CSV table of C-alpha atoms and ligand atoms in Angstrom, one decimal:
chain,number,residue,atom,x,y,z
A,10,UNK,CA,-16.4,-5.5,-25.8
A,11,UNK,CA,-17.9,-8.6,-26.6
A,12,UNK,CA,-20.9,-10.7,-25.0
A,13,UNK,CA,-18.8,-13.5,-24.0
A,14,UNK,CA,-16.3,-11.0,-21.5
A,15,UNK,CA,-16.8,-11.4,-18.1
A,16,UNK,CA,-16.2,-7.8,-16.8
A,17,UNK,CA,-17.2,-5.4,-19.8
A,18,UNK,CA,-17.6,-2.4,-17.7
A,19,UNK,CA,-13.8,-3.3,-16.7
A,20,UNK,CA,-12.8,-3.8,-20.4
A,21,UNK,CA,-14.4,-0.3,-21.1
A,22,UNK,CA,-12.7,1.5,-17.6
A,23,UNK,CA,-9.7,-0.1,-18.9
A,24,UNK,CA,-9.5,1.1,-22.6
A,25,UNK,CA,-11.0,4.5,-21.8
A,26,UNK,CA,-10.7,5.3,-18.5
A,27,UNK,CA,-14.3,5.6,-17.8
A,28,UNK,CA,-17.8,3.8,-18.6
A,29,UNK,CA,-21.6,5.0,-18.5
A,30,UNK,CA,-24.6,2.6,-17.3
A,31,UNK,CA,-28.1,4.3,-17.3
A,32,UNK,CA,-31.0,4.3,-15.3
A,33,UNK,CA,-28.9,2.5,-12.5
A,34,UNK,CA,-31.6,4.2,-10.1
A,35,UNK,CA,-35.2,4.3,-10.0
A,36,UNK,CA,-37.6,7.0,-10.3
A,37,UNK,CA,-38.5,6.2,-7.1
A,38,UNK,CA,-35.0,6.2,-5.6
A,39,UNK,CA,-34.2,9.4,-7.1
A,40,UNK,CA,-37.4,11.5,-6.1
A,41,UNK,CA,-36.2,10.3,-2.5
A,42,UNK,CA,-32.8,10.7,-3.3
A,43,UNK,CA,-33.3,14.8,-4.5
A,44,UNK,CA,-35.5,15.4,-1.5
A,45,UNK,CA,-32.8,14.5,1.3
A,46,UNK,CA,-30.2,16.6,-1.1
A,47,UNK,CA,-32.5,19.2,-1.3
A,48,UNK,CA,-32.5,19.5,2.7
A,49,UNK,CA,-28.6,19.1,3.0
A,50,UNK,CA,-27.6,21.8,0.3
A,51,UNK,CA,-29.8,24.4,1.9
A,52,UNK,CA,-28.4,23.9,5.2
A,53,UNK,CA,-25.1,23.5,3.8
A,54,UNK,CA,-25.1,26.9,1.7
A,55,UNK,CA,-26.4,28.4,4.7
A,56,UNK,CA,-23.4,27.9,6.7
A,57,UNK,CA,-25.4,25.5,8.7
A,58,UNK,CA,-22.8,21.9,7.3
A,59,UNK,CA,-18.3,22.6,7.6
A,60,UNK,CA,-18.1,20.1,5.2
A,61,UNK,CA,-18.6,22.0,1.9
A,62,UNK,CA,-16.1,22.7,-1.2
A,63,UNK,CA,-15.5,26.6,-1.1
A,64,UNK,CA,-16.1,28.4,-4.9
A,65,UNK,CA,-12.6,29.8,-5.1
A,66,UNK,CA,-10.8,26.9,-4.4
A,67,UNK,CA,-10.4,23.2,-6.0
A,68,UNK,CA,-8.7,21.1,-3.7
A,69,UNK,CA,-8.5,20.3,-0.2
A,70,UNK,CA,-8.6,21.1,2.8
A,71,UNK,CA,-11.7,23.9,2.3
A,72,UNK,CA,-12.2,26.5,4.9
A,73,UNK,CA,-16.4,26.6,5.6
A,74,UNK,CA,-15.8,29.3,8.2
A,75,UNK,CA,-15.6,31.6,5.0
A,76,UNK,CA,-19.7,30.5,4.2
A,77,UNK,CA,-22.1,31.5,3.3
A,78,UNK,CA,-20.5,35.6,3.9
A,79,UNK,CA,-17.3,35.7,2.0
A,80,UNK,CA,-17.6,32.2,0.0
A,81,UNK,CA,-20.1,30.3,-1.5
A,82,UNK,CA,-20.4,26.0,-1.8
A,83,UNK,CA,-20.1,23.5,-5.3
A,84,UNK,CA,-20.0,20.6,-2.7
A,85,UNK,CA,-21.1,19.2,-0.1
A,86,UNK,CA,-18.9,16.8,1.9
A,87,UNK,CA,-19.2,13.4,3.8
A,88,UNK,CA,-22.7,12.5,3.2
A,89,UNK,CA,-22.4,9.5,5.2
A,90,UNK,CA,-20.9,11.4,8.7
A,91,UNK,CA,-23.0,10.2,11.9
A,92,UNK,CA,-24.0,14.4,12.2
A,93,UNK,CA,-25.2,14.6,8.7
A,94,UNK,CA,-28.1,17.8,9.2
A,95,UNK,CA,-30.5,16.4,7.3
A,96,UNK,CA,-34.3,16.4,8.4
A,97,UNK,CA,-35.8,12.4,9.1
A,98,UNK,CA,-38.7,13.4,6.8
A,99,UNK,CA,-36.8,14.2,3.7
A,100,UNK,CA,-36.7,11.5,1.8
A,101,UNK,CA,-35.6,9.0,4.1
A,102,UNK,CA,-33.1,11.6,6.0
A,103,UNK,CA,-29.6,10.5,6.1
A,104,UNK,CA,-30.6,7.0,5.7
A,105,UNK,CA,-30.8,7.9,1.6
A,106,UNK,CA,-27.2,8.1,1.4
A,107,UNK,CA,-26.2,4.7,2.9
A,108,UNK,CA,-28.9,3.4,0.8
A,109,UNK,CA,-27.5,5.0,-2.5
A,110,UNK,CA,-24.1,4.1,-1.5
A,111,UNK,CA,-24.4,0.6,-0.4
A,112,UNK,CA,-26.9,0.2,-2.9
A,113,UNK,CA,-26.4,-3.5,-4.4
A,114,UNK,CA,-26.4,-2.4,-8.3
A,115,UNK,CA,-23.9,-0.3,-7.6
A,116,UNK,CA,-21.8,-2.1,-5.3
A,117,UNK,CA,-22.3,-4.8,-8.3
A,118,UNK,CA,-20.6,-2.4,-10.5
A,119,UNK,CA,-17.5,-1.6,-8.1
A,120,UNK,CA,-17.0,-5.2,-7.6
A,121,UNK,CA,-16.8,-6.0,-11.1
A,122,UNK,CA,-14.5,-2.7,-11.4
A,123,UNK,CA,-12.4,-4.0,-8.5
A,124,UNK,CA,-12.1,-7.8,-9.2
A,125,UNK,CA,-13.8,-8.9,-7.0
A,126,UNK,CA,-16.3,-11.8,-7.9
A,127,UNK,CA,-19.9,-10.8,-7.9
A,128,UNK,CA,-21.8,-12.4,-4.3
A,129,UNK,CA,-23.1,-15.5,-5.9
A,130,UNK,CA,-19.5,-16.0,-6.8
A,131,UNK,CA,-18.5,-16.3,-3.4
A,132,UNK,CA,-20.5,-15.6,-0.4
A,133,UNK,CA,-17.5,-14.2,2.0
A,134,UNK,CA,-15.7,-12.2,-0.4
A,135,UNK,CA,-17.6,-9.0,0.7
A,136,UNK,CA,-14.1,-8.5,2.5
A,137,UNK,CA,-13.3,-7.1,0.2
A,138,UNK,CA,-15.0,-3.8,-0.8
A,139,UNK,CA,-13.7,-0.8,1.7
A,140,UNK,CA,-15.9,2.2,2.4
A,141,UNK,CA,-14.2,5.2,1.0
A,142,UNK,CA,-15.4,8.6,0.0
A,143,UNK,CA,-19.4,9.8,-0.7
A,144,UNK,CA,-19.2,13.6,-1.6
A,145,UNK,CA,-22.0,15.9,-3.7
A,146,UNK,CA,-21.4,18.2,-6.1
A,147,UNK,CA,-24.0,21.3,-6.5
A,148,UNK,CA,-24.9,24.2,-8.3
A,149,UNK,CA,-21.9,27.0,-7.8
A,150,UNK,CA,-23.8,29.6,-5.9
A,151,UNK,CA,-23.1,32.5,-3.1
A,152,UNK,CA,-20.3,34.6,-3.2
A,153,UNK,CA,-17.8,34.2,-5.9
A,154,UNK,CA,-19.8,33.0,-8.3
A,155,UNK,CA,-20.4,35.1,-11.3
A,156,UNK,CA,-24.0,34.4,-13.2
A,157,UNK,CA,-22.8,35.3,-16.7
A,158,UNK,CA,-19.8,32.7,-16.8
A,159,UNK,CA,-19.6,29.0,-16.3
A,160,UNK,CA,-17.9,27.9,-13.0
A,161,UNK,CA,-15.2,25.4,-13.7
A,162,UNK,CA,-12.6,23.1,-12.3
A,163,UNK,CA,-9.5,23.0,-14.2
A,164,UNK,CA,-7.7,19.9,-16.3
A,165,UNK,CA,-6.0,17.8,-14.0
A,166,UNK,CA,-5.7,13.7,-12.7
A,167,UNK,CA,-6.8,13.6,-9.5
A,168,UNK,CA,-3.3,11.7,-7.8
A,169,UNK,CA,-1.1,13.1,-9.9
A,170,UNK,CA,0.5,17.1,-9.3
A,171,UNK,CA,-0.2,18.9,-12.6
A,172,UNK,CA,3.8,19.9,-12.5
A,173,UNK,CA,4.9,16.1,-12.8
A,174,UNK,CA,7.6,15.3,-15.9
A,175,UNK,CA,6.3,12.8,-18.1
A,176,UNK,CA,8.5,10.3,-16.4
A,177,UNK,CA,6.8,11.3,-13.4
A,178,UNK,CA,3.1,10.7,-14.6
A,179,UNK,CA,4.2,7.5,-16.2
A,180,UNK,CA,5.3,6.3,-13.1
A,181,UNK,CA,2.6,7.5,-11.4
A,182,UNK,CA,0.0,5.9,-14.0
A,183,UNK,CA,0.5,2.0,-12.8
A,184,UNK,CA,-1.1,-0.3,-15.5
A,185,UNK,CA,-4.1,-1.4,-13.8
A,186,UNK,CA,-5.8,-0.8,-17.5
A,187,UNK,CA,-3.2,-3.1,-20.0
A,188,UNK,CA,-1.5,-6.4,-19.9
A,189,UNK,CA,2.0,-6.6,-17.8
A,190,UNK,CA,5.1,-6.6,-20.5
A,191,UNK,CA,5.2,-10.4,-19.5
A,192,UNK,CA,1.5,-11.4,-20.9
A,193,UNK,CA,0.6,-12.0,-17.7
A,194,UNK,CA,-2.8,-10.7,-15.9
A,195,UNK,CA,-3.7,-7.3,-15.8
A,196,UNK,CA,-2.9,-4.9,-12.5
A,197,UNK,CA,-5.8,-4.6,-10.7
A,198,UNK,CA,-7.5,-1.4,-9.5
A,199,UNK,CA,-7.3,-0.9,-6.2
A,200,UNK,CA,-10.4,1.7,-5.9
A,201,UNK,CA,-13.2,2.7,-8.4
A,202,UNK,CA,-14.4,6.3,-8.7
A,203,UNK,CA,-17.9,7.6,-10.0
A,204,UNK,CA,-20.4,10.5,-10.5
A,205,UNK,CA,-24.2,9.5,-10.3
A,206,UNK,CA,-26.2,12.7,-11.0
A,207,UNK,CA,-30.3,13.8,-9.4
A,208,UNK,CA,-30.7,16.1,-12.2
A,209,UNK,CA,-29.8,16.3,-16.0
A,210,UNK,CA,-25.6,16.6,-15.7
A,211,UNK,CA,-22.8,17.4,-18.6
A,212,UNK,CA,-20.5,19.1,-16.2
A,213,UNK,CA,-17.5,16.4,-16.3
A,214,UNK,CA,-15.3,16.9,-19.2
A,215,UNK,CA,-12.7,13.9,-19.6
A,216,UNK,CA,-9.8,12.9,-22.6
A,217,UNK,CA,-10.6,8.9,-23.4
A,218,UNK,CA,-8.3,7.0,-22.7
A,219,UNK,CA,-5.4,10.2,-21.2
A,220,UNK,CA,-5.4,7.5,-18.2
A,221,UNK,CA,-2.7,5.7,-20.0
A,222,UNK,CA,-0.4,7.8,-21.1
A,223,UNK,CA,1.6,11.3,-20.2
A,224,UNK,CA,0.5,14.1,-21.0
A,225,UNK,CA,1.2,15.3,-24.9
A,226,UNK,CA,3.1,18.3,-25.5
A,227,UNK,CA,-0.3,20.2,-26.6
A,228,UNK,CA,-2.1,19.3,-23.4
A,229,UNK,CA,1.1,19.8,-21.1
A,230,UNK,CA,1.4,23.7,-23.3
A,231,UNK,CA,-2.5,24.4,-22.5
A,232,UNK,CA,-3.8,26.6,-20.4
A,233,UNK,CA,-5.7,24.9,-17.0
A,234,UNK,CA,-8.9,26.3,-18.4
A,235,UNK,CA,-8.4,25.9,-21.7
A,236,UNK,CA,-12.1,24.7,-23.5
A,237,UNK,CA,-10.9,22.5,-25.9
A,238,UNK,CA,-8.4,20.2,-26.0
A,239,UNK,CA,-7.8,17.5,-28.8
A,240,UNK,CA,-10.2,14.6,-28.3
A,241,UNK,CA,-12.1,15.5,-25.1
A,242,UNK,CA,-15.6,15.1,-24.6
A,243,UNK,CA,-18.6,16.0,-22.3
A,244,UNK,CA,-20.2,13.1,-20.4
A,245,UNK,CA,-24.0,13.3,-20.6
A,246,UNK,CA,-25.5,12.1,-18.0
A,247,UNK,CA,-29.5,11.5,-17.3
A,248,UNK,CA,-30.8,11.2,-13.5
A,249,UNK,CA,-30.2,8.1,-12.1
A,250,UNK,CA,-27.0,7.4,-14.7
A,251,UNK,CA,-23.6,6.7,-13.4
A,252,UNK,CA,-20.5,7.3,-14.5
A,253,UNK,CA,-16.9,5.4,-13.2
A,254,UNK,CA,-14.0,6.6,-14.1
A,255,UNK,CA,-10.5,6.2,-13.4
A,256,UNK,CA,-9.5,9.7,-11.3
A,257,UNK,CA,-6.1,9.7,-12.8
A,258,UNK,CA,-7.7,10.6,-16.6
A,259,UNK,CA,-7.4,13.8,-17.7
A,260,UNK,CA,-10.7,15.7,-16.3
A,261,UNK,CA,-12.4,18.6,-15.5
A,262,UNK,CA,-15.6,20.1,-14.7
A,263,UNK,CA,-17.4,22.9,-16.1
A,264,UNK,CA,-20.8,24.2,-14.9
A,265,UNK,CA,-23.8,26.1,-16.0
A,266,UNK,CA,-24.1,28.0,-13.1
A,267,UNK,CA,-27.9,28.6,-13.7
A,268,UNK,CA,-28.7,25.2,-13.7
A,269,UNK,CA,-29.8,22.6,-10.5
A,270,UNK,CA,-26.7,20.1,-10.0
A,271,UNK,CA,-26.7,17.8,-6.9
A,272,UNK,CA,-24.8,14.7,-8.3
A,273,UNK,CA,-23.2,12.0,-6.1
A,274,UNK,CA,-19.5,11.6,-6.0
A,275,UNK,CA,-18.4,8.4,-4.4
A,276,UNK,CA,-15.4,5.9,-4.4
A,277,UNK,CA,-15.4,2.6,-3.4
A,278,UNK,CA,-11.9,0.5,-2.4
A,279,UNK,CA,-10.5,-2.6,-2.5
A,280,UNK,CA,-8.6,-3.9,1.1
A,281,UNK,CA,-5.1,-4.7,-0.8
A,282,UNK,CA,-5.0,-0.6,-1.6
A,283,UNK,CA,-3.1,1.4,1.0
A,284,UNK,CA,-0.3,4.0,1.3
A,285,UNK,CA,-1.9,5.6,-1.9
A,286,UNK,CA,-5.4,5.5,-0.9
A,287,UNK,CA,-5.0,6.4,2.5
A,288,UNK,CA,-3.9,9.3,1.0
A,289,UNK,CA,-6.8,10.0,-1.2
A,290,UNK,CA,-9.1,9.1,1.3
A,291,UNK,CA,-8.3,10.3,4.3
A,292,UNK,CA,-6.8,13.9,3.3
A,293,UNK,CA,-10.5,14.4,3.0
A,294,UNK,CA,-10.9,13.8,6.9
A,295,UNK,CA,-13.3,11.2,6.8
A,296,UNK,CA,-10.8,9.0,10.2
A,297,UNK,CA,-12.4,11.4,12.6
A,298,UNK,CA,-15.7,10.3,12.2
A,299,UNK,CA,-16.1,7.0,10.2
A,300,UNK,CA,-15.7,5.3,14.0
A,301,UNK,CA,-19.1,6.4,14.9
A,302,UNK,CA,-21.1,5.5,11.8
A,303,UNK,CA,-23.8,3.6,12.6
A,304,UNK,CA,-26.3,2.1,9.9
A,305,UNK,CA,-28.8,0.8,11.5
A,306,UNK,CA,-31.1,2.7,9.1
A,307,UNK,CA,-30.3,-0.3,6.5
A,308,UNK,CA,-32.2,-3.8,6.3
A,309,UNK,CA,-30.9,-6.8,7.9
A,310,UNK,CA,-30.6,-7.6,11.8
A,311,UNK,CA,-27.6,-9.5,11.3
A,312,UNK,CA,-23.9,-7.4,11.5
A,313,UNK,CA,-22.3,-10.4,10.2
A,314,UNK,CA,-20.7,-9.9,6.7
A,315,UNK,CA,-22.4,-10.8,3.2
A,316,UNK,CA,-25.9,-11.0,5.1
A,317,UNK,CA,-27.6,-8.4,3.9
A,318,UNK,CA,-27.2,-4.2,3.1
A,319,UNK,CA,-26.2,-3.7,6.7
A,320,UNK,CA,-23.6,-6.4,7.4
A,321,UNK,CA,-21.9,-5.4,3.6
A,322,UNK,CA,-22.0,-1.4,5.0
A,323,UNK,CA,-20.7,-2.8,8.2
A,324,UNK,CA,-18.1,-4.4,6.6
A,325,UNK,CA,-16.6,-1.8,4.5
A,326,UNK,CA,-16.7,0.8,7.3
A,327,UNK,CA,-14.6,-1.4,9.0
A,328,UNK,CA,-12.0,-2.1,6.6
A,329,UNK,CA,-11.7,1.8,6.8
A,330,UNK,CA,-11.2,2.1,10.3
A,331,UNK,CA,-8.5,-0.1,9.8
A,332,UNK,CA,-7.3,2.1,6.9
A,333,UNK,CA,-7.0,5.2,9.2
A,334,UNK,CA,-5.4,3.2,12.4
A,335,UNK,CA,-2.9,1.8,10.0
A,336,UNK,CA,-2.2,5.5,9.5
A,337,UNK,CA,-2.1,7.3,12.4
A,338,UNK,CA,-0.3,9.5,13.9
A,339,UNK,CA,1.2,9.6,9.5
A,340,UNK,CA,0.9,13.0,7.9
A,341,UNK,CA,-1.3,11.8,4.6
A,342,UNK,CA,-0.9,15.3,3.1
A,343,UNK,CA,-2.9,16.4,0.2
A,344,UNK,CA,-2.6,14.9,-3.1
A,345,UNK,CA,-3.0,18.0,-5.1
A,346,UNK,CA,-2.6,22.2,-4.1
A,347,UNK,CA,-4.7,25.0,-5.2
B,652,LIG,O1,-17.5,18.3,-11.5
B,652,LIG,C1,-17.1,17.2,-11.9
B,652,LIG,O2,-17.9,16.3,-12.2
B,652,LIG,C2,-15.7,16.9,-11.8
B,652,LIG,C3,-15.2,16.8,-10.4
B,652,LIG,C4,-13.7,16.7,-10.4
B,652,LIG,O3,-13.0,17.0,-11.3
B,652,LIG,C5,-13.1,16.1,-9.2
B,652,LIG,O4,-13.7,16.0,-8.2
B,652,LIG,O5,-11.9,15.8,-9.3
């Protein structure tokens, strides 16, 4: 990276499928921030939210009619869903979470991420930027979670089925990290992906730079749990931090299942992405509710585009709306199993 590039958190995404920036939140923002996660985690590991991740299983769809008697949570879903159950004098109520996600610094970030010129670039191109997914991942606890051993996820891309040929994964891994064969541009990404932790976080484990290649014959031989694999490393994270990474590296999570973990797990868009995000996106469920979204707890009269937090928010909900009516009535399926 040098001073004189234009996007060096791109450059970094690109060469190693993720990059750190710290202290993107106040300690302001995040004392308000824990309080309204505080509220929603309760109710959620009390039965009380059916958007959770189950402990037991990784990947969609989750069944929360098994909580809190026969399963217990590590995340909770949809933070930005019109019924969200959290109370107005917890930090801000729901209102924290459009806040966080629309938040400018990080919507910077995304832009850059997705090529998109930053706003004094070009005033209209908020158009851009499509609302996608704003989960939370939180301490394992309830049933099925043993105290004396980590809970963890195992290695896998997030797009890509763990039983794919390395032909298959290198088709699967389009370049939007390296220069075409002609010298021309690079691809560009079509959606950005990040964890921004409320507490002290090293549960993401990721393999630099695994986001451009298949898998190698050690990795591919390894067992889905297996703690150590040739290069990877544990991203450190402080409150407020943020990490983006590209979901297709080789990841997985590990946690201490004694320790307090409420750390935000978004994904922003770009409009040009479809078939492939519609997938990732909507498999989570998010077209039965993004219609009635209403943000009206963010500044700014106005609805119109690029005039303020609200008109952006209003903007990028809309763009997924379209997402999901361009898909109806299609069965999305689920991008992984298990
Ligand atoms: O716990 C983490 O930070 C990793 C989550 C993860 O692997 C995923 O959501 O795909």
């Amino acid at each position: 990276m040098t001073s004189s590039d234009p996007h060096p958190h791109l450059t970094s995404l690109r060469r190693d499928g993720y990059v750190i920036l710290r202290s993107l939140l106040t300690p302001l923002e995040i004392t308000s921030l824990r309080a309204a996660a505080a509220d929603l985690t309760s109710t959620a590991r009390a039965g009380g939210w059916p958007h959770v991740r189950t402990v037991g299983k990784q990947f969609p769809p989750w069944d929360a009619s098994l909580v809190p008697s026969q399963a217990g949570i590590w995340g909770v879903q949809h933070l930005l869903h019109p019924d969200l159950p959290v109370s107005d004098d917890a930090g801000g109520g729901r209102g924290a979470f459009a806040r966080v996600y629309f938040h400018p610094k990080l919507l910077r970030v995304a832009r850059e991420l997705l090529s998109i010129p930053p706003p004094e670039a070009d005033e209209a191109d908020d158009g851009a930027m499509t609302m996608e997914l704003f989960n939370m991942l939180v301490q394992p606890t309830g049933v099925g979670v043993d105290p004396t051993t980590p809970f963890a996820l195992r290695w896998h891309r997030d797009d890509i089925p763990w039983t794919a040929t390395p032909e298959e994964e290198l088709a699967h891994l389009q370049p939007p990290y390296s220069s075409s064969p002609s010298g021309s541009s690079p691809k560009k990404y079509t959606h950005t992906q990040y964890n921004l932790p409320l507490y002290p976080d090293t549960s993401l484990i990721v393999i630099p730079s695994s986001h451009t290649r298949a898998r190698t014959p050690t990795e591919r031989a390894a067992d889905p749990y297996e703690a150590n694999l040739p290069g990877q490393i544990t991203v450190s994270l402080e409150p407020g931090d943020v990490v983006f990474y590209d979901n297709n590296i080789l990841h997985r999570g590990v946690y201490d299942v004694s320790r307090e973990r409420m750390t935000l797990h978004g994904s922003v868009g770009h409009v040009d992405a479809k078939e492939g995000r519609a997938r990732n996106v909507l498999q989570h469920g998010v077209g039965g509710w993004v219609g009635r979204c209403d943000f009206g707890v963010l500044g700014g009269e106005d609805l119109e585009e690029g005039k303020g937090q609200r008109g952006v928010a209003e903007g990028m909900r809309r763009r997924l709306v379209e997402l999901g009516r361009e898909n109806e009535g299609r069965d999305v399926g689920f991008s992984l199993e298990g």
